[in-house]
PDB file of C-alpha atoms in Angstrom:
ATOM      1  CA  LYS A  22     169.248 176.685 176.943  1.00  0.00           C
ATOM      2  CA  LYS A  23     170.547 174.845 179.430  1.00  0.00           C
ATOM      3  CA  LEU A  24     167.894 172.406 178.616  1.00  0.00           C
ATOM      4  CA  GLN A  25     168.671 172.133 175.735  1.00  0.00           C
ATOM      5  CA  GLU A  26     171.584 171.284 175.820  1.00  0.00           C
ATOM      6  CA  ALA A  27     171.275 168.690 178.688  1.00  0.00           C
ATOM      7  CA  SER A  28     168.502 167.160 175.971  1.00  0.00           C
ATOM      8  CA  ARG A  29     171.255 167.005 173.434  1.00  0.00           C
ATOM      9  CA  PRO A  30     173.384 164.615 172.214  1.00  0.00           C
ATOM     10  CA  ALA A  31     177.186 165.041 173.470  1.00  0.00           C
ATOM     11  CA  MET A  32     179.622 165.137 170.402  1.00  0.00           C
ATOM     12  CA  VAL A  33     183.305 165.464 169.828  1.00  0.00           C
ATOM     13  CA  MET A  34     185.291 166.909 167.688  1.00  0.00           C
ATOM     14  CA  VAL A  35     188.784 166.483 166.626  1.00  0.00           C
ATOM     15  CA  GLY A  36     190.763 169.948 166.795  1.00  0.00           C
ATOM     16  CA  VAL A  37     188.241 171.779 169.137  1.00  0.00           C
ATOM     17  CA  GLY A  38     187.411 172.763 172.154  1.00  0.00           C
ATOM     18  CA  PRO A  39     185.066 173.973 173.714  1.00  0.00           C
ATOM     19  CA  ALA A  40     185.005 177.539 173.696  1.00  0.00           C
ATOM     20  CA  GLU A  41     185.623 180.123 176.106  1.00  0.00           C
ATOM     21  CA  THR A  42     182.258 181.147 176.928  1.00  0.00           C
ATOM     22  CA  GLU A  43     180.065 177.541 176.984  1.00  0.00           C
ATOM     23  CA  THR A  44     179.295 176.137 180.791  1.00  0.00           C
ATOM     24  CA  LYS A  45     178.025 172.872 181.586  1.00  0.00           C
ATOM     25  CA  ALA A  46     175.439 172.617 184.050  1.00  0.00           C
ATOM     26  CA  SER A  47     175.651 170.471 186.607  1.00  0.00           C
ATOM     27  CA  PRO A  48     173.091 167.436 186.684  1.00  0.00           C
ATOM     28  CA  ALA A  49     171.265 169.553 190.144  1.00  0.00           C
ATOM     29  CA  ASP A  50     170.869 172.687 188.219  1.00  0.00           C
ATOM     30  CA  VAL A  51     169.433 171.051 186.054  1.00  0.00           C
ATOM     31  CA  ALA A  52     166.672 168.941 187.522  1.00  0.00           C
ATOM     32  CA  ALA A  53     165.780 172.165 189.398  1.00  0.00           C
ATOM     33  CA  GLU A  54     164.778 173.794 186.421  1.00  0.00           C
ATOM     34  CA  LEU A  55     162.924 170.026 185.095  1.00  0.00           C
ATOM     35  CA  LEU A  56     161.652 170.880 188.506  1.00  0.00           C
ATOM     36  CA  ALA A  57     160.355 174.692 187.716  1.00  0.00           C
ATOM     37  CA  LEU A  58     159.245 173.667 184.429  1.00  0.00           C
ATOM     38  CA  GLU A  59     156.815 170.300 185.807  1.00  0.00           C
ATOM     39  CA  GLU A  60     155.273 173.115 188.433  1.00  0.00           C
ATOM     40  CA  ALA A  61     154.494 174.585 186.013  1.00  0.00           C
ATOM     41  CA  SER A  62     152.833 172.182 184.880  1.00  0.00           C
ATOM     42  CA  GLY A  63     151.332 171.539 187.645  1.00  0.00           C
ATOM     43  CA  ASP A  64     150.627 167.958 186.591  1.00  0.00           C
ATOM     44  CA  LYS A  65     150.650 166.482 189.734  1.00  0.00           C
ATOM     45  CA  ALA A  66     151.988 163.216 188.934  1.00  0.00           C
ATOM     46  CA  ARG A  67     154.725 165.212 187.493  1.00  0.00           C
ATOM     47  CA  ILE A  68     155.297 167.537 190.483  1.00  0.00           C
ATOM     48  CA  PHE A  69     156.463 164.651 192.836  1.00  0.00           C
ATOM     49  CA  ALA A  70     159.109 162.894 189.978  1.00  0.00           C
ATOM     50  CA  GLY A  71     160.385 166.432 190.307  1.00  0.00           C
ATOM     51  CA  HIS A  72     160.821 166.699 193.513  1.00  0.00           C
ATOM     52  CA  LEU A  73     162.456 163.400 193.093  1.00  0.00           C
ATOM     53  CA  ARG A  74     164.817 163.743 190.388  1.00  0.00           C
ATOM     54  CA  ALA A  75     166.075 166.786 192.214  1.00  0.00           C
ATOM     55  CA  THR A  76     166.849 165.173 195.833  1.00  0.00           C
ATOM     56  CA  HIS A  77     168.446 162.525 193.630  1.00  0.00           C
ATOM     57  CA  TRP A  78     170.889 165.226 192.552  1.00  0.00           C
ATOM     58  CA  ALA A  79     171.404 167.318 195.208  1.00  0.00           C
ATOM     59  CA  PRO A  80     170.799 165.582 198.273  1.00  0.00           C
ATOM     60  CA  LYS A  81     172.348 167.839 201.313  1.00  0.00           C
ATOM     61  CA  ASP A  82     169.822 170.925 199.503  1.00  0.00           C
ATOM     62  CA  VAL A  83     167.978 171.366 202.903  1.00  0.00           C
ATOM     63  CA  ARG A  84     165.754 173.739 200.927  1.00  0.00           C
ATOM     64  CA  ARG A  85     165.073 171.104 198.707  1.00  0.00           C
ATOM     65  CA  TRP A  86     164.234 168.390 200.780  1.00  0.00           C
ATOM     66  CA  GLN A  87     161.632 171.178 202.909  1.00  0.00           C
ATOM     67  CA  ARG A  88     159.911 171.899 199.407  1.00  0.00           C
ATOM     68  CA  PHE A  89     159.335 168.662 198.275  1.00  0.00           C
ATOM     69  CA  ALA A  90     157.747 167.284 202.322  1.00  0.00           C
ATOM     70  CA  ASN A  91     155.036 170.237 201.793  1.00  0.00           C
ATOM     71  CA  PHE A  92     154.032 169.589 198.556  1.00  0.00           C
ATOM     72  CA  VAL A  93     153.715 166.252 199.534  1.00  0.00           C
ATOM     73  CA  SER A  94     152.294 167.067 203.364  1.00  0.00           C
ATOM     74  CA  SER A  95     149.617 170.377 201.580  1.00  0.00           C
ATOM     75  CA  GLU A  96     148.615 169.810 197.977  1.00  0.00           C
ATOM     76  CA  MET A  97     148.558 166.334 197.061  1.00  0.00           C
ATOM     77  CA  LYS A  98     147.350 165.735 200.803  1.00  0.00           C
ATOM     78  CA  ASP A  99     149.344 163.029 201.709  1.00  0.00           C
ATOM     79  CA  HIS A 100     150.825 163.036 205.312  1.00  0.00           C
ATOM     80  CA  SER A 101     152.062 159.615 205.360  1.00  0.00           C
ATOM     81  CA  ARG A 102     154.283 160.174 202.379  1.00  0.00           C
ATOM     82  CA  ALA A 103     154.948 163.619 203.782  1.00  0.00           C
ATOM     83  CA  VAL A 104     157.035 161.275 206.780  1.00  0.00           C
ATOM     84  CA  GLU A 105     158.512 159.135 204.814  1.00  0.00           C
ATOM     85  CA  VAL A 106     159.883 162.555 202.855  1.00  0.00           C
ATOM     86  CA  LEU A 107     161.579 164.507 205.701  1.00  0.00           C
ATOM     87  CA  GLU A 108     162.926 160.941 207.349  1.00  0.00           C
ATOM     88  CA  ARG A 109     164.973 160.399 203.452  1.00  0.00           C
ATOM     89  CA  ALA A 110     165.380 163.989 204.454  1.00  0.00           C
ATOM     90  CA  VAL A 111     166.859 163.880 207.378  1.00  0.00           C
ATOM     91  CA  ARG A 112     169.074 160.464 206.856  1.00  0.00           C
ATOM     92  CA  ARG A 113     171.048 162.570 203.884  1.00  0.00           C
ATOM     93  CA  CYS A 114     171.408 165.520 205.932  1.00  0.00           C
ATOM     94  CA  PRO A 115     171.224 164.016 209.910  1.00  0.00           C
ATOM     95  CA  ASP A 116     172.777 168.007 210.571  1.00  0.00           C
ATOM     96  CA  SER A 117     170.266 170.088 209.955  1.00  0.00           C
ATOM     97  CA  SER A 118     168.034 171.742 212.491  1.00  0.00           C
ATOM     98  CA  GLU A 119     165.533 173.221 210.442  1.00  0.00           C
ATOM     99  CA  LEU A 120     164.847 169.465 209.564  1.00  0.00           C
ATOM    100  CA  TRP A 121     164.234 168.110 213.285  1.00  0.00           C
ATOM    101  CA  LEU A 122     162.527 171.087 214.013  1.00  0.00           C
TER     102      LEU A 122
END
């Protein structure tokens, strides 16, 4: 549902306020849902793009960076790119002990 709402163009209706039950999904939440869809597709290029999108919208989320690096290392078998991902992660989350170990 959030993905459908995020993909629709915004419509402004004069005199009508937002519904009380309507919630706005953050870009990070939408990116996480898109990543889940990409992972379900099984296409490694799309999953990689989904991880890029997810880390762009949540650059301080250590778990997302770890999942991204793990995917690149284990699924894509590209260890040099995994090192690049971890370097970017450390730049975005310098206080994270999980990324340094």
